[in-house]
PDB file of N, CA and C in Angstrom:
ATOM      1  N   MET A   1    -193.091 -48.827 -38.189  1.00 47.00           N
ATOM      2  CA  MET A   1    -193.676 -47.777 -39.009  1.00 47.00           C
ATOM      3  C   MET A   1    -192.639 -46.689 -39.246  1.00 47.00           C
ATOM      4  N   ASP A   2    -192.637 -46.142 -40.421  1.00 50.00           N
ATOM      5  CA  ASP A   2    -191.738 -45.049 -40.774  1.00 50.00           C
ATOM      6  C   ASP A   2    -192.396 -43.729 -40.390  1.00 50.00           C
ATOM      7  N   TYR A   3    -192.109 -43.250 -39.181  1.00 47.00           N
ATOM      8  CA  TYR A   3    -192.746 -42.032 -38.699  1.00 47.00           C
ATOM      9  C   TYR A   3    -192.405 -40.830 -39.570  1.00 47.00           C
ATOM     10  N   MET A   4    -191.232 -40.813 -40.155  1.00 46.00           N
ATOM     11  CA  MET A   4    -190.827 -39.668 -40.957  1.00 46.00           C
ATOM     12  C   MET A   4    -191.726 -39.497 -42.181  1.00 46.00           C
ATOM     13  N   ALA A   5    -192.405 -40.555 -42.593  1.00 58.00           N
ATOM     14  CA  ALA A   5    -193.262 -40.474 -43.765  1.00 58.00           C
ATOM     15  C   ALA A   5    -194.612 -39.847 -43.445  1.00 58.00           C
ATOM     16  N   ASP A   6    -194.923 -39.681 -42.169  1.00 65.00           N
ATOM     17  CA  ASP A   6    -196.209 -39.120 -41.787  1.00 65.00           C
ATOM     18  C   ASP A   6    -196.101 -37.605 -41.676  1.00 65.00           C
ATOM     19  N   ASN A   7    -196.933 -36.925 -42.425  1.00 92.00           N
ATOM     20  CA  ASN A   7    -196.915 -35.473 -42.411  1.00 92.00           C
ATOM     21  C   ASN A   7    -197.796 -34.894 -41.317  1.00 92.00           C
ATOM     22  N   VAL A   8    -198.902 -35.594 -40.994  1.00 97.00           N
ATOM     23  CA  VAL A   8    -199.906 -35.039 -40.091  1.00 97.00           C
ATOM     24  C   VAL A   8    -200.204 -36.016 -38.960  1.00 97.00           C
ATOM     25  N   PHE A   9    -200.154 -35.511 -37.746  1.00 98.00           N
ATOM     26  CA  PHE A   9    -200.597 -36.264 -36.571  1.00 98.00           C
ATOM     27  C   PHE A   9    -201.992 -35.754 -36.244  1.00 98.00           C
ATOM     28  N   ILE A  10    -202.960 -36.666 -36.135  1.00 98.00           N
ATOM     29  CA  ILE A  10    -204.332 -36.274 -35.821  1.00 98.00           C
ATOM     30  C   ILE A  10    -204.621 -36.634 -34.374  1.00 98.00           C
ATOM     31  N   SER A  11    -204.906 -35.606 -33.580  1.00 98.00           N
ATOM     32  CA  SER A  11    -205.209 -35.774 -32.162  1.00 98.00           C
ATOM     33  C   SER A  11    -206.715 -35.656 -31.965  1.00 98.00           C
ATOM     34  N   HIS A  12    -207.285 -36.626 -31.233  1.00 97.00           N
ATOM     35  CA  HIS A  12    -208.738 -36.621 -31.052  1.00 97.00           C
ATOM     36  C   HIS A  12    -209.139 -37.424 -29.829  1.00 97.00           C
ATOM     37  N   SER A  13    -210.312 -37.116 -29.320  1.00 96.00           N
ATOM     38  CA  SER A  13    -210.931 -37.901 -28.256  1.00 96.00           C
ATOM     39  C   SER A  13    -211.546 -39.150 -28.892  1.00 96.00           C
ATOM     40  N   SER A  14    -211.615 -40.230 -28.140  1.00 95.00           N
ATOM     41  CA  SER A  14    -212.226 -41.442 -28.693  1.00 95.00           C
ATOM     42  C   SER A  14    -213.678 -41.194 -29.102  1.00 95.00           C
ATOM     43  N   GLN A  15    -214.355 -40.266 -28.424  1.00 97.00           N
ATOM     44  CA  GLN A  15    -215.735 -39.938 -28.785  1.00 97.00           C
ATOM     45  C   GLN A  15    -215.817 -39.224 -30.138  1.00 97.00           C
ATOM     46  N   ASP A  16    -214.724 -38.620 -30.557  1.00 97.00           N
ATOM     47  CA  ASP A  16    -214.688 -37.897 -31.830  1.00 97.00           C
ATOM     48  C   ASP A  16    -214.068 -38.720 -32.956  1.00 97.00           C
ATOM     49  N   LYS A  17    -213.929 -40.025 -32.748  1.00 97.00           N
ATOM     50  CA  LYS A  17    -213.290 -40.887 -33.737  1.00 97.00           C
ATOM     51  C   LYS A  17    -213.931 -40.790 -35.126  1.00 97.00           C
ATOM     52  N   PRO A  18    -215.266 -40.773 -35.251  1.00 98.00           N
ATOM     53  CA  PRO A  18    -215.842 -40.666 -36.604  1.00 98.00           C
ATOM     54  C   PRO A  18    -215.401 -39.394 -37.343  1.00 98.00           C
ATOM     55  N   VAL A  19    -215.332 -38.283 -36.640  1.00 98.00           N
ATOM     56  CA  VAL A  19    -214.884 -37.027 -37.254  1.00 98.00           C
ATOM     57  C   VAL A  19    -213.402 -37.125 -37.602  1.00 98.00           C
ATOM     58  N   ALA A  20    -212.603 -37.631 -36.680  1.00 98.00           N
ATOM     59  CA  ALA A  20    -211.164 -37.765 -36.913  1.00 98.00           C
ATOM     60  C   ALA A  20    -210.891 -38.695 -38.093  1.00 98.00           C
ATOM     61  N   ASP A  21    -211.632 -39.790 -38.176  1.00 98.00           N
ATOM     62  CA  ASP A  21    -211.460 -40.718 -39.300  1.00 98.00           C
ATOM     63  C   ASP A  21    -211.818 -40.052 -40.625  1.00 98.00           C
ATOM     64  N   ALA A  22    -212.858 -39.220 -40.623  1.00 99.00           N
ATOM     65  CA  ALA A  22    -213.250 -38.515 -41.845  1.00 99.00           C
ATOM     66  C   ALA A  22    -212.183 -37.509 -42.264  1.00 99.00           C
ATOM     67  N   VAL A  23    -211.618 -36.790 -41.300  1.00 98.00           N
ATOM     68  CA  VAL A  23    -210.537 -35.840 -41.593  1.00 98.00           C
ATOM     69  C   VAL A  23    -209.334 -36.591 -42.153  1.00 98.00           C
ATOM     70  N   CYS A  24    -208.979 -37.687 -41.515  1.00 98.00           N
ATOM     71  CA  CYS A  24    -207.848 -38.504 -41.963  1.00 98.00           C
ATOM     72  C   CYS A  24    -208.075 -39.004 -43.390  1.00 98.00           C
ATOM     73  N   ALA A  25    -209.261 -39.513 -43.660  1.00 98.00           N
ATOM     74  CA  ALA A  25    -209.569 -40.031 -44.998  1.00 98.00           C
ATOM     75  C   ALA A  25    -209.472 -38.931 -46.054  1.00 98.00           C
ATOM     76  N   ALA A  26    -209.980 -37.750 -45.735  1.00 98.00           N
ATOM     77  CA  ALA A  26    -209.916 -36.637 -46.687  1.00 98.00           C
ATOM     78  C   ALA A  26    -208.468 -36.238 -46.973  1.00 98.00           C
ATOM     79  N   LEU A  27    -207.656 -36.163 -45.936  1.00 96.00           N
ATOM     80  CA  LEU A  27    -206.242 -35.821 -46.124  1.00 96.00           C
ATOM     81  C   LEU A  27    -205.527 -36.898 -46.934  1.00 96.00           C
ATOM     82  N   GLU A  28    -205.798 -38.156 -46.626  1.00 96.00           N
ATOM     83  CA  GLU A  28    -205.119 -39.240 -47.339  1.00 96.00           C
ATOM     84  C   GLU A  28    -205.583 -39.338 -48.793  1.00 96.00           C
ATOM     85  N   ARG A  29    -206.824 -38.963 -49.082  1.00 96.00           N
ATOM     86  CA  ARG A  29    -207.273 -38.900 -50.486  1.00 96.00           C
ATOM     87  C   ARG A  29    -206.484 -37.836 -51.246  1.00 96.00           C
ATOM     88  N   ALA A  30    -206.014 -36.829 -50.524  1.00 94.00           N
ATOM     89  CA  ALA A  30    -205.199 -35.768 -51.124  1.00 94.00           C
ATOM     90  C   ALA A  30    -203.709 -36.109 -51.068  1.00 94.00           C
ATOM     91  N   SER A  31    -203.401 -37.372 -50.803  1.00 92.00           N
ATOM     92  CA  SER A  31    -202.016 -37.878 -50.739  1.00 92.00           C
ATOM     93  C   SER A  31    -201.214 -37.276 -49.601  1.00 92.00           C
ATOM     94  N   ILE A  32    -201.890 -36.909 -48.522  1.00 95.00           N
ATOM     95  CA  ILE A  32    -201.220 -36.420 -47.317  1.00 95.00           C
ATOM     96  C   ILE A  32    -201.246 -37.552 -46.303  1.00 95.00           C
ATOM     97  N   ARG A  33    -200.078 -38.024 -45.927  1.00 95.00           N
ATOM     98  CA  ARG A  33    -199.991 -39.149 -45.001  1.00 95.00           C
ATOM     99  C   ARG A  33    -200.299 -38.699 -43.591  1.00 95.00           C
ATOM    100  N   CYS A  34    -201.070 -39.522 -42.898  1.00 97.00           N
ATOM    101  CA  CYS A  34    -201.507 -39.210 -41.543  1.00 97.00           C
ATOM    102  C   CYS A  34    -201.143 -40.324 -40.577  1.00 97.00           C
ATOM    103  N   TRP A  35    -200.963 -39.937 -39.329  1.00 97.00           N
ATOM    104  CA  TRP A  35    -200.828 -40.889 -38.225  1.00 97.00           C
ATOM    105  C   TRP A  35    -202.011 -40.630 -37.315  1.00 97.00           C
ATOM    106  N   ILE A  36    -202.775 -41.694 -37.040  1.00 98.00           N
ATOM    107  CA  ILE A  36    -203.944 -41.572 -36.181  1.00 98.00           C
ATOM    108  C   ILE A  36    -204.052 -42.827 -35.323  1.00 98.00           C
ATOM    109  N   ALA A  37    -204.334 -42.616 -34.046  1.00 96.00           N
ATOM    110  CA  ALA A  37    -204.552 -43.748 -33.139  1.00 96.00           C
ATOM    111  C   ALA A  37    -206.034 -44.121 -33.201  1.00 96.00           C
ATOM    112  N   PRO A  38    -206.383 -45.334 -32.996  1.00 96.00           N
ATOM    113  CA  PRO A  38    -205.515 -46.469 -32.699  1.00 96.00           C
ATOM    114  C   PRO A  38    -204.959 -47.155 -33.940  1.00 96.00           C
ATOM    115  N   ARG A  39    -205.360 -46.713 -35.132  1.00 97.00           N
ATOM    116  CA  ARG A  39    -204.965 -47.384 -36.372  1.00 97.00           C
ATOM    117  C   ARG A  39    -203.464 -47.608 -36.480  1.00 97.00           C
ATOM    118  N   ASP A  40    -202.672 -46.606 -36.119  1.00 96.00           N
ATOM    119  CA  ASP A  40    -201.234 -46.666 -36.364  1.00 96.00           C
ATOM    120  C   ASP A  40    -200.394 -47.022 -35.144  1.00 96.00           C
ATOM    121  N   VAL A  41    -201.031 -47.413 -34.060  1.00 96.00           N
ATOM    122  CA  VAL A  41    -200.286 -47.884 -32.884  1.00 96.00           C
ATOM    123  C   VAL A  41    -199.871 -49.327 -33.160  1.00 96.00           C
ATOM    124  N   GLN A  42    -198.589 -49.575 -33.106  1.00 92.00           N
ATOM    125  CA  GLN A  42    -198.063 -50.906 -33.392  1.00 92.00           C
ATOM    126  C   GLN A  42    -198.418 -51.885 -32.273  1.00 92.00           C
ATOM    127  N   PRO A  43    -198.880 -53.080 -32.622  1.00 94.00           N
ATOM    128  CA  PRO A  43    -199.216 -54.082 -31.603  1.00 94.00           C
ATOM    129  C   PRO A  43    -198.032 -54.361 -30.677  1.00 94.00           C
ATOM    130  N   GLY A  44    -198.333 -54.457 -29.399  1.00 96.00           N
ATOM    131  CA  GLY A  44    -197.304 -54.777 -28.417  1.00 96.00           C
ATOM    132  C   GLY A  44    -196.479 -53.589 -27.958  1.00 96.00           C
ATOM    133  N   ARG A  45    -196.715 -52.437 -28.525  1.00 96.00           N
ATOM    134  CA  ARG A  45    -195.949 -51.249 -28.136  1.00 96.00           C
ATOM    135  C   ARG A  45    -196.766 -50.382 -27.192  1.00 96.00           C
ATOM    136  N   SER A  46    -196.091 -49.551 -26.442  1.00 95.00           N
ATOM    137  CA  SER A  46    -196.733 -48.620 -25.518  1.00 95.00           C
ATOM    138  C   SER A  46    -197.554 -47.594 -26.302  1.00 95.00           C
ATOM    139  N   PHE A  47    -198.838 -47.500 -25.966  1.00 94.00           N
ATOM    140  CA  PHE A  47    -199.724 -46.541 -26.632  1.00 94.00           C
ATOM    141  C   PHE A  47    -199.163 -45.128 -26.489  1.00 94.00           C
ATOM    142  N   ALA A  48    -198.819 -44.753 -25.259  1.00 96.00           N
ATOM    143  CA  ALA A  48    -198.281 -43.407 -25.002  1.00 96.00           C
ATOM    144  C   ALA A  48    -196.961 -43.191 -25.733  1.00 96.00           C
ATOM    145  N   GLY A  49    -196.109 -44.197 -25.736  1.00 96.00           N
ATOM    146  CA  GLY A  49    -194.827 -44.084 -26.425  1.00 96.00           C
ATOM    147  C   GLY A  49    -194.985 -43.916 -27.921  1.00 96.00           C
ATOM    148  N   GLU A  50    -195.914 -44.658 -28.503  1.00 96.00           N
ATOM    149  CA  GLU A  50    -196.168 -44.547 -29.940  1.00 96.00           C
ATOM    150  C   GLU A  50    -196.695 -43.152 -30.289  1.00 96.00           C
ATOM    151  N   ILE A  51    -197.587 -42.631 -29.459  1.00 96.00           N
ATOM    152  CA  ILE A  51    -198.131 -41.294 -29.702  1.00 96.00           C
ATOM    153  C   ILE A  51    -197.029 -40.247 -29.598  1.00 96.00           C
ATOM    154  N   THR A  52    -196.195 -40.360 -28.583  1.00 96.00           N
ATOM    155  CA  THR A  52    -195.088 -39.417 -28.413  1.00 96.00           C
ATOM    156  C   THR A  52    -194.173 -39.426 -29.628  1.00 96.00           C
ATOM    157  N   ARG A  53    -193.795 -40.613 -30.087  1.00 95.00           N
ATOM    158  CA  ARG A  53    -192.915 -40.715 -31.265  1.00 95.00           C
ATOM    159  C   ARG A  53    -193.586 -40.120 -32.507  1.00 95.00           C
ATOM    160  N   ALA A  54    -194.862 -40.408 -32.667  1.00 95.00           N
ATOM    161  CA  ALA A  54    -195.570 -39.896 -33.845  1.00 95.00           C
ATOM    162  C   ALA A  54    -195.626 -38.370 -33.833  1.00 95.00           C
ATOM    163  N   ILE A  55    -195.883 -37.786 -32.678  1.00 95.00           N
ATOM    164  CA  ILE A  55    -195.911 -36.320 -32.569  1.00 95.00           C
ATOM    165  C   ILE A  55    -194.541 -35.743 -32.920  1.00 95.00           C
ATOM    166  N   GLN A  56    -193.494 -36.339 -32.395  1.00 94.00           N
ATOM    167  CA  GLN A  56    -192.136 -35.835 -32.632  1.00 94.00           C
ATOM    168  C   GLN A  56    -191.755 -35.879 -34.105  1.00 94.00           C
ATOM    169  N   HIS A  57    -192.289 -36.841 -34.845  1.00 93.00           N
ATOM    170  CA  HIS A  57    -191.870 -37.033 -36.231  1.00 93.00           C
ATOM    171  C   HIS A  57    -192.857 -36.497 -37.260  1.00 93.00           C
ATOM    172  N   SER A  58    -193.968 -35.951 -36.818  1.00 95.00           N
ATOM    173  CA  SER A  58    -194.933 -35.377 -37.752  1.00 95.00           C
ATOM    174  C   SER A  58    -194.608 -33.910 -37.988  1.00 95.00           C
ATOM    175  N   GLN A  59    -194.976 -33.439 -39.153  1.00 94.00           N
ATOM    176  CA  GLN A  59    -194.718 -32.045 -39.503  1.00 94.00           C
ATOM    177  C   GLN A  59    -195.835 -31.121 -39.034  1.00 94.00           C
ATOM    178  N   VAL A  60    -197.053 -31.661 -38.940  1.00 96.00           N
ATOM    179  CA  VAL A  60    -198.234 -30.867 -38.600  1.00 96.00           C
ATOM    180  C   VAL A  60    -199.097 -31.668 -37.642  1.00 96.00           C
ATOM    181  N   MET A  61    -199.757 -30.971 -36.708  1.00 97.00           N
ATOM    182  CA  MET A  61    -200.735 -31.627 -35.840  1.00 97.00           C
ATOM    183  C   MET A  61    -202.106 -31.033 -36.130  1.00 97.00           C
ATOM    184  N   VAL A  62    -203.080 -31.918 -36.333  1.00 98.00           N
ATOM    185  CA  VAL A  62    -204.474 -31.499 -36.465  1.00 98.00           C
ATOM    186  C   VAL A  62    -205.161 -31.913 -35.180  1.00 98.00           C
ATOM    187  N   LEU A  63    -205.748 -30.951 -34.501  1.00 97.00           N
ATOM    188  CA  LEU A  63    -206.438 -31.203 -33.242  1.00 97.00           C
ATOM    189  C   LEU A  63    -207.938 -31.153 -33.481  1.00 97.00           C
ATOM    190  N   ILE A  64    -208.613 -32.267 -33.210  1.00 97.00           N
ATOM    191  CA  ILE A  64    -210.071 -32.309 -33.275  1.00 97.00           C
ATOM    192  C   ILE A  64    -210.548 -31.922 -31.882  1.00 97.00           C
ATOM    193  N   PHE A  65    -211.015 -30.698 -31.745  1.00 96.00           N
ATOM    194  CA  PHE A  65    -211.377 -30.142 -30.446  1.00 96.00           C
ATOM    195  C   PHE A  65    -212.890 -30.050 -30.340  1.00 96.00           C
ATOM    196  N   SER A  66    -213.442 -30.653 -29.282  1.00 95.00           N
ATOM    197  CA  SER A  66    -214.891 -30.625 -29.070  1.00 95.00           C
ATOM    198  C   SER A  66    -215.173 -30.688 -27.573  1.00 95.00           C
ATOM    199  N   ALA A  67    -216.430 -30.717 -27.213  1.00 93.00           N
ATOM    200  CA  ALA A  67    -216.810 -30.854 -25.806  1.00 93.00           C
ATOM    201  C   ALA A  67    -216.329 -32.180 -25.235  1.00 93.00           C
ATOM    202  N   SER A  68    -216.063 -33.156 -26.086  1.00 89.00           N
ATOM    203  CA  SER A  68    -215.577 -34.468 -25.644  1.00 89.00           C
ATOM    204  C   SER A  68    -214.079 -34.488 -25.378  1.00 89.00           C
ATOM    205  N   SER A  69    -213.386 -33.449 -25.809  1.00 86.00           N
ATOM    206  CA  SER A  69    -211.921 -33.423 -25.694  1.00 86.00           C
ATOM    207  C   SER A  69    -211.458 -33.242 -24.266  1.00 86.00           C
TER     208      SER A  69
END
């Protein structure tokens, strides 16, 4: 994956996945590229490593913060 092409990293709890997916979809409809787990975690790669790389290469982080976080 070309991490440099992702403008926004979306951080969320698994319990908040429906909200995070809706935020991601809205941003992508506006032509803003997003990185969101688990969708963008490459098969066979370390989940934590992929998240770390995505954070380092994203320009903005959106945090979905709730009681589940």
